[in-house]
PDB file of C-alpha atoms in Angstrom:
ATOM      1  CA  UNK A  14    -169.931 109.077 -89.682  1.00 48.00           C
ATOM      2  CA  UNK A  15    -166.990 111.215 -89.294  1.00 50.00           C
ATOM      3  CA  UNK A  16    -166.284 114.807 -90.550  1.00 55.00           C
ATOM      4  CA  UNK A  17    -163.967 113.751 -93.352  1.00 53.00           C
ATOM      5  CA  UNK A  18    -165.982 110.502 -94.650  1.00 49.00           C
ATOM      6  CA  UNK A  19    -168.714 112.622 -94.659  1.00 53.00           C
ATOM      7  CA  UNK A  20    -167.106 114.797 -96.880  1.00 53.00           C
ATOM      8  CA  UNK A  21    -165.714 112.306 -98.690  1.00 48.00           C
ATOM      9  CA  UNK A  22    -169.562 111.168 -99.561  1.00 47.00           C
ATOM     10  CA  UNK A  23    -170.247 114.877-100.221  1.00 50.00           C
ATOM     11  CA  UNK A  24    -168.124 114.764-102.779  1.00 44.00           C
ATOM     12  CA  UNK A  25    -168.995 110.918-104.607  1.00 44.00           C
ATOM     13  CA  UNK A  26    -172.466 112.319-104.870  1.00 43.00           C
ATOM     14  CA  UNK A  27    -171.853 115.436-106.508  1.00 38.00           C
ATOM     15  CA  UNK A  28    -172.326 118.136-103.655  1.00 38.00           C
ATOM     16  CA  UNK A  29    -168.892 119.188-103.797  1.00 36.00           C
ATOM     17  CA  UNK A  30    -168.112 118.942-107.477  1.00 32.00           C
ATOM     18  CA  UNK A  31    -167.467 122.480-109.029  1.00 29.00           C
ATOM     19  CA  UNK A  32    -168.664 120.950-112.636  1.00 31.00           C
ATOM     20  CA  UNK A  33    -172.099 120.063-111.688  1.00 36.00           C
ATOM     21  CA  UNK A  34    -174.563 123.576-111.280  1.00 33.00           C
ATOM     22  CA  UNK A  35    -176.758 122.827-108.246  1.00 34.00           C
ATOM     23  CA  UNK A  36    -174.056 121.170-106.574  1.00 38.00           C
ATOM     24  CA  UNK A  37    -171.545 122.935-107.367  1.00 40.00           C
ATOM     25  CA  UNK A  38    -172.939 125.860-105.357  1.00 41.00           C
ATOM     26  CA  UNK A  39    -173.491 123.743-102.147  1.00 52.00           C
ATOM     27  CA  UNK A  40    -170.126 124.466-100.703  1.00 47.00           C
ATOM     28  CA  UNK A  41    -167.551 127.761-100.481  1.00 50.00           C
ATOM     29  CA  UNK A  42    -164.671 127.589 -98.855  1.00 52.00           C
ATOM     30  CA  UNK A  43    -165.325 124.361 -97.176  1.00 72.00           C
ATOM     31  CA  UNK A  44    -168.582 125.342 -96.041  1.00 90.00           C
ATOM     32  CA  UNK A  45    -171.942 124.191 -96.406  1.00 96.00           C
ATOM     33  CA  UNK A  46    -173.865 126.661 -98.640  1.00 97.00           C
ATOM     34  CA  UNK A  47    -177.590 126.575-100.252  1.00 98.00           C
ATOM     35  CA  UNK A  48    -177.856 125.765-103.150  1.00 97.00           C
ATOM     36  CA  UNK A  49    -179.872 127.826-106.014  1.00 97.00           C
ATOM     37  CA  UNK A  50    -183.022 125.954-107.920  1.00 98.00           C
ATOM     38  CA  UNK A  51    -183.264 125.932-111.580  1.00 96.00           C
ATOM     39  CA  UNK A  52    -186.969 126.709-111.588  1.00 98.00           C
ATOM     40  CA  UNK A  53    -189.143 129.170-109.436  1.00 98.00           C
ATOM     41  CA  UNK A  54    -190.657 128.204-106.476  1.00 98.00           C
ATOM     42  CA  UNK A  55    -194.071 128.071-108.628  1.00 98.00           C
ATOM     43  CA  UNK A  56    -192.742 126.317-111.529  1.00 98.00           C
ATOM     44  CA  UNK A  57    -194.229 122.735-110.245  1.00 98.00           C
ATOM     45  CA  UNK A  58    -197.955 123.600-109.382  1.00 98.00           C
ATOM     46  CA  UNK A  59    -200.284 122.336-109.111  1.00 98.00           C
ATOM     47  CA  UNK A  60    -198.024 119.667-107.973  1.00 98.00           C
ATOM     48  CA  UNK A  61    -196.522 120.871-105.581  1.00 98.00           C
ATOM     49  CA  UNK A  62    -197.303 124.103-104.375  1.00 98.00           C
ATOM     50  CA  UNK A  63    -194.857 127.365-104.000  1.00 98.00           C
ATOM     51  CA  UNK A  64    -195.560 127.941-100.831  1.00 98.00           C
ATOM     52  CA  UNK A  65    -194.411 124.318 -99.737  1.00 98.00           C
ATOM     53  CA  UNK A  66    -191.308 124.855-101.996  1.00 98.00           C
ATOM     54  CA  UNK A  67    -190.322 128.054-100.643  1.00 98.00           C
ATOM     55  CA  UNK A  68    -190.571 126.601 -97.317  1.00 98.00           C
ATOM     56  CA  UNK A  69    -189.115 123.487 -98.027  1.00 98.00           C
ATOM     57  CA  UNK A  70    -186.120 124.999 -99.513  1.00 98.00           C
ATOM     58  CA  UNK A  71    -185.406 128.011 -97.684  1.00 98.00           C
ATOM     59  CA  UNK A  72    -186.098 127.290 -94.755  1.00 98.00           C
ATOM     60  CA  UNK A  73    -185.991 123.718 -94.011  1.00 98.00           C
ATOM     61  CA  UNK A  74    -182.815 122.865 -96.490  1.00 98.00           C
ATOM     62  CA  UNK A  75    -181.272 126.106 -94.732  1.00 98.00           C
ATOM     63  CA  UNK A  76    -181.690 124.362 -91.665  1.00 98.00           C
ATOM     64  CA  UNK A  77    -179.620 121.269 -92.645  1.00 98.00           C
ATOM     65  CA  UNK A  78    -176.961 123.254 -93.960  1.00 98.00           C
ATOM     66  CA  UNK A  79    -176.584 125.344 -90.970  1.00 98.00           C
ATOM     67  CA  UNK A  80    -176.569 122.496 -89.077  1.00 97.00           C
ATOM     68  CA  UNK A  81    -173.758 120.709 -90.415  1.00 97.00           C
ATOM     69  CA  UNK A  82    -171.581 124.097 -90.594  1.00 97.00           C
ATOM     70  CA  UNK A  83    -171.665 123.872 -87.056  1.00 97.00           C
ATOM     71  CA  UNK A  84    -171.391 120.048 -86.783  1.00 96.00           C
ATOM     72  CA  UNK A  85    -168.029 119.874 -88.992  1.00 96.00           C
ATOM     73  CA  UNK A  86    -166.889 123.202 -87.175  1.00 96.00           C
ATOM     74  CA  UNK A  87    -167.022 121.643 -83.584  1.00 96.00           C
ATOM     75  CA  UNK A  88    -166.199 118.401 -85.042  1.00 95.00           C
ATOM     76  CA  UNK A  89    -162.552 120.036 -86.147  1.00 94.00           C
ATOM     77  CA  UNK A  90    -162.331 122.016 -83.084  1.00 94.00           C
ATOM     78  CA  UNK A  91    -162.845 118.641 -81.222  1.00 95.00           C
ATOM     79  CA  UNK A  92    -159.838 116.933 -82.889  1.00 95.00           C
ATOM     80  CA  UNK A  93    -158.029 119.927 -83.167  1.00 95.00           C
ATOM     81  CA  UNK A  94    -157.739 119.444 -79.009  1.00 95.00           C
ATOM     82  CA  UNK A  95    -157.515 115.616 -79.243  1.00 95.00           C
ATOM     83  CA  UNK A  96    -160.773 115.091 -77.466  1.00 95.00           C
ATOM     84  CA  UNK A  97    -161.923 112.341 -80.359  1.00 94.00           C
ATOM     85  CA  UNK A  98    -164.914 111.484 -77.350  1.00 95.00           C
ATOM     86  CA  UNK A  99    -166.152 114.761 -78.726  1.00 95.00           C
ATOM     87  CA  UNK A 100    -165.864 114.454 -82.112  1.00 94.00           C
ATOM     88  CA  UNK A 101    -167.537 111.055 -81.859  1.00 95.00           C
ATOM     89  CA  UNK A 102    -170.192 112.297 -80.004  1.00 96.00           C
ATOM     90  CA  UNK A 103    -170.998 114.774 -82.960  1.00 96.00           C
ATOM     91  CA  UNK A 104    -170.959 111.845 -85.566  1.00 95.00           C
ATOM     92  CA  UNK A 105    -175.226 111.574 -85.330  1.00 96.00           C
ATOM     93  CA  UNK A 106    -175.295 115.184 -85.808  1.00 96.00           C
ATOM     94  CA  UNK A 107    -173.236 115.388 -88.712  1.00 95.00           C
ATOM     95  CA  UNK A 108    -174.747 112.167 -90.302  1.00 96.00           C
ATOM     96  CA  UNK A 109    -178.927 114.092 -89.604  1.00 97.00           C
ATOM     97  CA  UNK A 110    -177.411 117.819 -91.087  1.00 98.00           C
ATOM     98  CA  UNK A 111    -175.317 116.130 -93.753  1.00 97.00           C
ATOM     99  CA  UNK A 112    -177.969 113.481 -94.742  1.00 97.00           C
ATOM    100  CA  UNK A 113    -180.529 116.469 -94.745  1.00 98.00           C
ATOM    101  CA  UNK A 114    -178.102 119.132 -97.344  1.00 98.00           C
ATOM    102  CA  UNK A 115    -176.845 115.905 -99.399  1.00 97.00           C
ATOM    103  CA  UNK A 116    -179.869 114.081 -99.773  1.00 98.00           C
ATOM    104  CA  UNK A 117    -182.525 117.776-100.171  1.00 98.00           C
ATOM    105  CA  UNK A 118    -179.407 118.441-103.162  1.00 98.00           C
ATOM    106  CA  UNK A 119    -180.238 115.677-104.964  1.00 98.00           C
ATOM    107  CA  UNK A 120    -184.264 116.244-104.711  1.00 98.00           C
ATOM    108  CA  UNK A 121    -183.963 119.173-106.346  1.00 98.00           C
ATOM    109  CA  UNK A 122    -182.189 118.193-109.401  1.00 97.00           C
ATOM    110  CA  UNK A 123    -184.477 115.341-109.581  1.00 96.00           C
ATOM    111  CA  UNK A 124    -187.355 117.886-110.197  1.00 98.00           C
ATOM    112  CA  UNK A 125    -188.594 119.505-113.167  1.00 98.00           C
ATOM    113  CA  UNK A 126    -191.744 121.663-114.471  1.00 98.00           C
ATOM    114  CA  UNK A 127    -193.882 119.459-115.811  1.00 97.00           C
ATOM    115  CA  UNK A 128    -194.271 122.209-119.187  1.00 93.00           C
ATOM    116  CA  UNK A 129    -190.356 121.264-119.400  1.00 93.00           C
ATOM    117  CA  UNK A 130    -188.694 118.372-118.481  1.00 94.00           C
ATOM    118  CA  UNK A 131    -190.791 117.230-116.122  1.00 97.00           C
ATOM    119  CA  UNK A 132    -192.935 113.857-115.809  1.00 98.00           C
ATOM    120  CA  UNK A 133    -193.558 111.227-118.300  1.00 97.00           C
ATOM    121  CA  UNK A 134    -191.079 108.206-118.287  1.00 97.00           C
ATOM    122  CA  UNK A 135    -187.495 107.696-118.972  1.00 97.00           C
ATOM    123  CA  UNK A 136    -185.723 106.580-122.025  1.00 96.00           C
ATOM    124  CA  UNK A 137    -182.589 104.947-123.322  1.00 97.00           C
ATOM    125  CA  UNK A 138    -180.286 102.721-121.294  1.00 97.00           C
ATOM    126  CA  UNK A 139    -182.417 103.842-118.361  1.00 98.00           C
ATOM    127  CA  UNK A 140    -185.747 102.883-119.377  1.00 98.00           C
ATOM    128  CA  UNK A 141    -183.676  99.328-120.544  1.00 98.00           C
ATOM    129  CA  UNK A 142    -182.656  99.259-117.033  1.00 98.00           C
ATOM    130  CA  UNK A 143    -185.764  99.557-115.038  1.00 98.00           C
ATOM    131  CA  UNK A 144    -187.450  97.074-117.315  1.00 98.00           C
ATOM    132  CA  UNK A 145    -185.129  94.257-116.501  1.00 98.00           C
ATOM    133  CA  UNK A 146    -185.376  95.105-113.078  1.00 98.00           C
ATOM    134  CA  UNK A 147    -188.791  95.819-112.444  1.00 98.00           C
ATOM    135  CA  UNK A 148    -190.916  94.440-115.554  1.00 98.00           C
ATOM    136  CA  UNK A 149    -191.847  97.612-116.534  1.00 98.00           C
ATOM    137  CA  UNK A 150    -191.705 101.248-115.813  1.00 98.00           C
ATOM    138  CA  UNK A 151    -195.395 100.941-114.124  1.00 98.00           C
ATOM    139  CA  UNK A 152    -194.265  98.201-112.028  1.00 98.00           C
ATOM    140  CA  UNK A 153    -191.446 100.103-110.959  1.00 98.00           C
ATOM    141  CA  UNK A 154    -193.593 103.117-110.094  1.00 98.00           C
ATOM    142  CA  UNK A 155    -195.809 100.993-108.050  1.00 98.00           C
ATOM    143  CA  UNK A 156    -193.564  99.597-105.563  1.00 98.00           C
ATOM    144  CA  UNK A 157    -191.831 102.758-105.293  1.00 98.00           C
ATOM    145  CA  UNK A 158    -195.240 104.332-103.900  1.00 98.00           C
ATOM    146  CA  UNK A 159    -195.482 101.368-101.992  1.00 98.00           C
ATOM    147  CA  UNK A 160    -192.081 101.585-100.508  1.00 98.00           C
ATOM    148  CA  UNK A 161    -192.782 105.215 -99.610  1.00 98.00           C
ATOM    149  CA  UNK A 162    -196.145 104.455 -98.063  1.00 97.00           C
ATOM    150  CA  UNK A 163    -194.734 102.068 -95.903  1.00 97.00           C
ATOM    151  CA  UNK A 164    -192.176 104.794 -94.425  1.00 97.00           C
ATOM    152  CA  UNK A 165    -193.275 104.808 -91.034  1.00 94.00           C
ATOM    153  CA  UNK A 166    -192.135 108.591 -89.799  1.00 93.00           C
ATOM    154  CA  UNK A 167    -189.909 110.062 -92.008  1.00 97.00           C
ATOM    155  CA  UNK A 168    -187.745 109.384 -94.827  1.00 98.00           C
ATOM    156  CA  UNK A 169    -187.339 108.760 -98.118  1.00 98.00           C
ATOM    157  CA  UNK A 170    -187.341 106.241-100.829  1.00 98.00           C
ATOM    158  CA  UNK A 171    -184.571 106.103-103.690  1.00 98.00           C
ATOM    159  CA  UNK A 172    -184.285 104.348-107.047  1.00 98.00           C
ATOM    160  CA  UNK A 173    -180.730 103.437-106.482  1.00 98.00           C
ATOM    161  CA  UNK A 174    -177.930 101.745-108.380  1.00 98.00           C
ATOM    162  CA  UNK A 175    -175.507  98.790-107.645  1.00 97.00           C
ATOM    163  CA  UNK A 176    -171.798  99.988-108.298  1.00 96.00           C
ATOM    164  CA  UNK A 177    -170.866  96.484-108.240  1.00 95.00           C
ATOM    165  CA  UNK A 178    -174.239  94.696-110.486  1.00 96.00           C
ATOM    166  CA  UNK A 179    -175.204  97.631-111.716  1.00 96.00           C
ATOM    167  CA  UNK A 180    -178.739  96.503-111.402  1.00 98.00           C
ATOM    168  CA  UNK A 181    -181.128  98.735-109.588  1.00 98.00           C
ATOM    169  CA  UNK A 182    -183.081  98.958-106.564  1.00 98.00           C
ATOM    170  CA  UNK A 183    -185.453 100.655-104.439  1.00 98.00           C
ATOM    171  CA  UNK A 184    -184.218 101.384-100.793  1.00 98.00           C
ATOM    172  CA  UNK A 185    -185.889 103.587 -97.897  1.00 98.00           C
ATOM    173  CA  UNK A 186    -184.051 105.273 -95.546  1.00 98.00           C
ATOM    174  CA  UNK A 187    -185.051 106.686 -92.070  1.00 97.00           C
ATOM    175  CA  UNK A 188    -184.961 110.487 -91.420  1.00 97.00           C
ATOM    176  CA  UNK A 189    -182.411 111.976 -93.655  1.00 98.00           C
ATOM    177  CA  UNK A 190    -179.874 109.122 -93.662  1.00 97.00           C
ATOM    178  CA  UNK A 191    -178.276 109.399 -96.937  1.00 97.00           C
ATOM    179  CA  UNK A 192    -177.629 106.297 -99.468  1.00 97.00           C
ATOM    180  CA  UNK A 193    -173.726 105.474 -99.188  1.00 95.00           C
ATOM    181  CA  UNK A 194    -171.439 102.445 -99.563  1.00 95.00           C
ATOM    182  CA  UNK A 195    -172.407  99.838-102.674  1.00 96.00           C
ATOM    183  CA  UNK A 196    -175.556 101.894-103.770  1.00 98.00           C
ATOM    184  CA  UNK A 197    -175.618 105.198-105.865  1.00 98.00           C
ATOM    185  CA  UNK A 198    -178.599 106.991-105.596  1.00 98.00           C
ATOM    186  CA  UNK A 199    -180.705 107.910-108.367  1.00 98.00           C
ATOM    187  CA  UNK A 200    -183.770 109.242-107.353  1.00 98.00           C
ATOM    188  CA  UNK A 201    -185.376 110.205-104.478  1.00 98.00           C
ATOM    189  CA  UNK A 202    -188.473 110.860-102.988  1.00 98.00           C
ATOM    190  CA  UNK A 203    -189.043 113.168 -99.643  1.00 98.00           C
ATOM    191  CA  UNK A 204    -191.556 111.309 -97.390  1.00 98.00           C
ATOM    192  CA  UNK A 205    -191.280 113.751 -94.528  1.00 98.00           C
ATOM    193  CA  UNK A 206    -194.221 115.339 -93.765  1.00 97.00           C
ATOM    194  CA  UNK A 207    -192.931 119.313 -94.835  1.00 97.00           C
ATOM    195  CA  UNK A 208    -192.650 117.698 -98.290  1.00 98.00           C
ATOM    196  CA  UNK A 209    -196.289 117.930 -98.617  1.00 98.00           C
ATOM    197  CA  UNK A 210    -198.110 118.491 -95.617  1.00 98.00           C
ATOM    198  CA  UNK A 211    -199.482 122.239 -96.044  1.00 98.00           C
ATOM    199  CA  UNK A 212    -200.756 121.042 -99.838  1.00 98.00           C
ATOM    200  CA  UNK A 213    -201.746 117.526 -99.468  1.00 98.00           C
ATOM    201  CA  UNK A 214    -202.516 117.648 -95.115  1.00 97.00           C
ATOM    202  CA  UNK A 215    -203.165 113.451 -94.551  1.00 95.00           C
ATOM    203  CA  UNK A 216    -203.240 112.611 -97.985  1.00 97.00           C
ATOM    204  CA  UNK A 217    -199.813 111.643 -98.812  1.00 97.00           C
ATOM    205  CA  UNK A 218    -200.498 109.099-101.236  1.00 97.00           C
ATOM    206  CA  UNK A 219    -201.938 111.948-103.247  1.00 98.00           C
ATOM    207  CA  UNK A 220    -198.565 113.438-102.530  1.00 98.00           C
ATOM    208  CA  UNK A 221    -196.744 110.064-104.032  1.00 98.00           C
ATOM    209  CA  UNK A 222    -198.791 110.097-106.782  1.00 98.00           C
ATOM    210  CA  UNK A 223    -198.500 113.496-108.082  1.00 98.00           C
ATOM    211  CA  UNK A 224    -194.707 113.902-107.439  1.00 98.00           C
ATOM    212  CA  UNK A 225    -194.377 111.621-111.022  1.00 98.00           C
ATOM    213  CA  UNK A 226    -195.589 114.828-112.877  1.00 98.00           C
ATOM    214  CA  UNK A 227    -192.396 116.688-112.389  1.00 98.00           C
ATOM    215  CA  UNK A 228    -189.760 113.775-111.869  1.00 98.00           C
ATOM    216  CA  UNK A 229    -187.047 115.050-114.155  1.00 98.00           C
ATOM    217  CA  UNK A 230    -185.738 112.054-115.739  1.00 98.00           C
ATOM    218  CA  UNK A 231    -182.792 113.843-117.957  1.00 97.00           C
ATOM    219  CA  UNK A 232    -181.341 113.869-114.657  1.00 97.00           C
ATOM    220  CA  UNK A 233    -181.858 110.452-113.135  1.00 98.00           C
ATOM    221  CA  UNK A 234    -180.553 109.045-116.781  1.00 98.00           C
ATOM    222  CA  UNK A 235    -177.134 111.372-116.087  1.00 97.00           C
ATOM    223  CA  UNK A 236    -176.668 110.003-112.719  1.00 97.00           C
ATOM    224  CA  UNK A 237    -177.392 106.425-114.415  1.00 98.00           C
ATOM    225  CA  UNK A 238    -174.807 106.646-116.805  1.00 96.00           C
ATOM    226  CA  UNK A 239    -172.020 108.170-114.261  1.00 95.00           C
ATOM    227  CA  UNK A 240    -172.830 105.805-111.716  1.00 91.00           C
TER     228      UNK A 240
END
């Protein structure tokens, strides 16, 4: 993927528009930044634990977003000197770092404390939606775990959305590949192992199962709706 698609999906997703909070804050000036959470690093025990969500945030987002500062900076310096072998080269790079900022973004938003808006199930045209698709909300829930469980390695799984159908799916992706072209991603799920590892050690189904406590659906329903 090359420096300027990639920020071209940056920006359909949110990570570059100025109007949305979270995302809003992931770039200044063209570069990659952190971006702040809307809840304490506590805020979704006994869930998920702080010290996994300090970790996972500051440390392992930060390493994503340093990564693809310096994969878009050589990346420009490469075509800068017309050596496009280069920039090419960089293109795994900048799809791992980017994947890893854009897709971590989203996770965040997509998480609540469960004493606020946190858990339960959605509502609305949402709710509608996953019914026709799925069955029911349960169904939907259970071949999401599935689809996560059968990650092999890591990735995620995301409830994602059809531009064209608008009907919705659930997709995995490898590592931190993010969700582009027809699909608009909804809702995702970490299935890397510093998601959960220090709390939950082998057990990641327990992981899978307790994540549902502090999806935060007012958020999935928004990117519904804009999608």
């Amino acid at each position: 993927m090359s420096a300027s698609l990639f920020r071209t999906v940056l920006a359909r997703h949110g990570a570059l528009a100025a109007k949305r909070s979270l995302a809003g804050n992931s770039f200044v000036r063209g570069k990659a930044t952190l971006p702040d959470l809307k809840y304490d690093y506590g805020a979704l025990e006994p869930y998920i634990s702080a010290r996994i969500m300090e970790l996972h945030h500051s440390k392992h987002h930060q390493t994503y977003v340093n990564g693809l500062n310096s994969a878009l900076e050589a990346t420009a310096e490469a075509e800068a000197k017309g050596d496009f072998t280069k920039a090419a080269s960089l293109a795994p790079l900048l799809n791992f770092h980017g994947g890893g900022h854009l897709n971590h973004t989203l996770f965040w938003e997509n998480l609540a404390p469960a004493s606020r808006e946190g858990g339960g199930e959605p509502d609305g045209a949402l709710k509608k939606a996953i019914e026709a698709d799925f069955g029911s909300f349960e169904t939907f829930r259970k071949q999401m775990n599935a689809a996560l469980t059968g990650i092999q390695g890591s990735g995620w799984a995301w409830l994602a959305k059809d531009k064209d159908s608008g009907n919705l799916a659930i997709v995995t992706r490898a590592n931190q590949d993010p969700v582009t072209g027809q699909l608009v991603p909804l809702m995702g799920i970490d299935a890397w192992e510093h998601a959960y590892y220090l709390q939950y050690e082998n057990r990641k189904a327990e992981y899978f199962e307790a994540i549902w406590n502090v999806i935060n659906w007012k958020t999935v329903a928004q990117r519904f709706e804009k999608a």
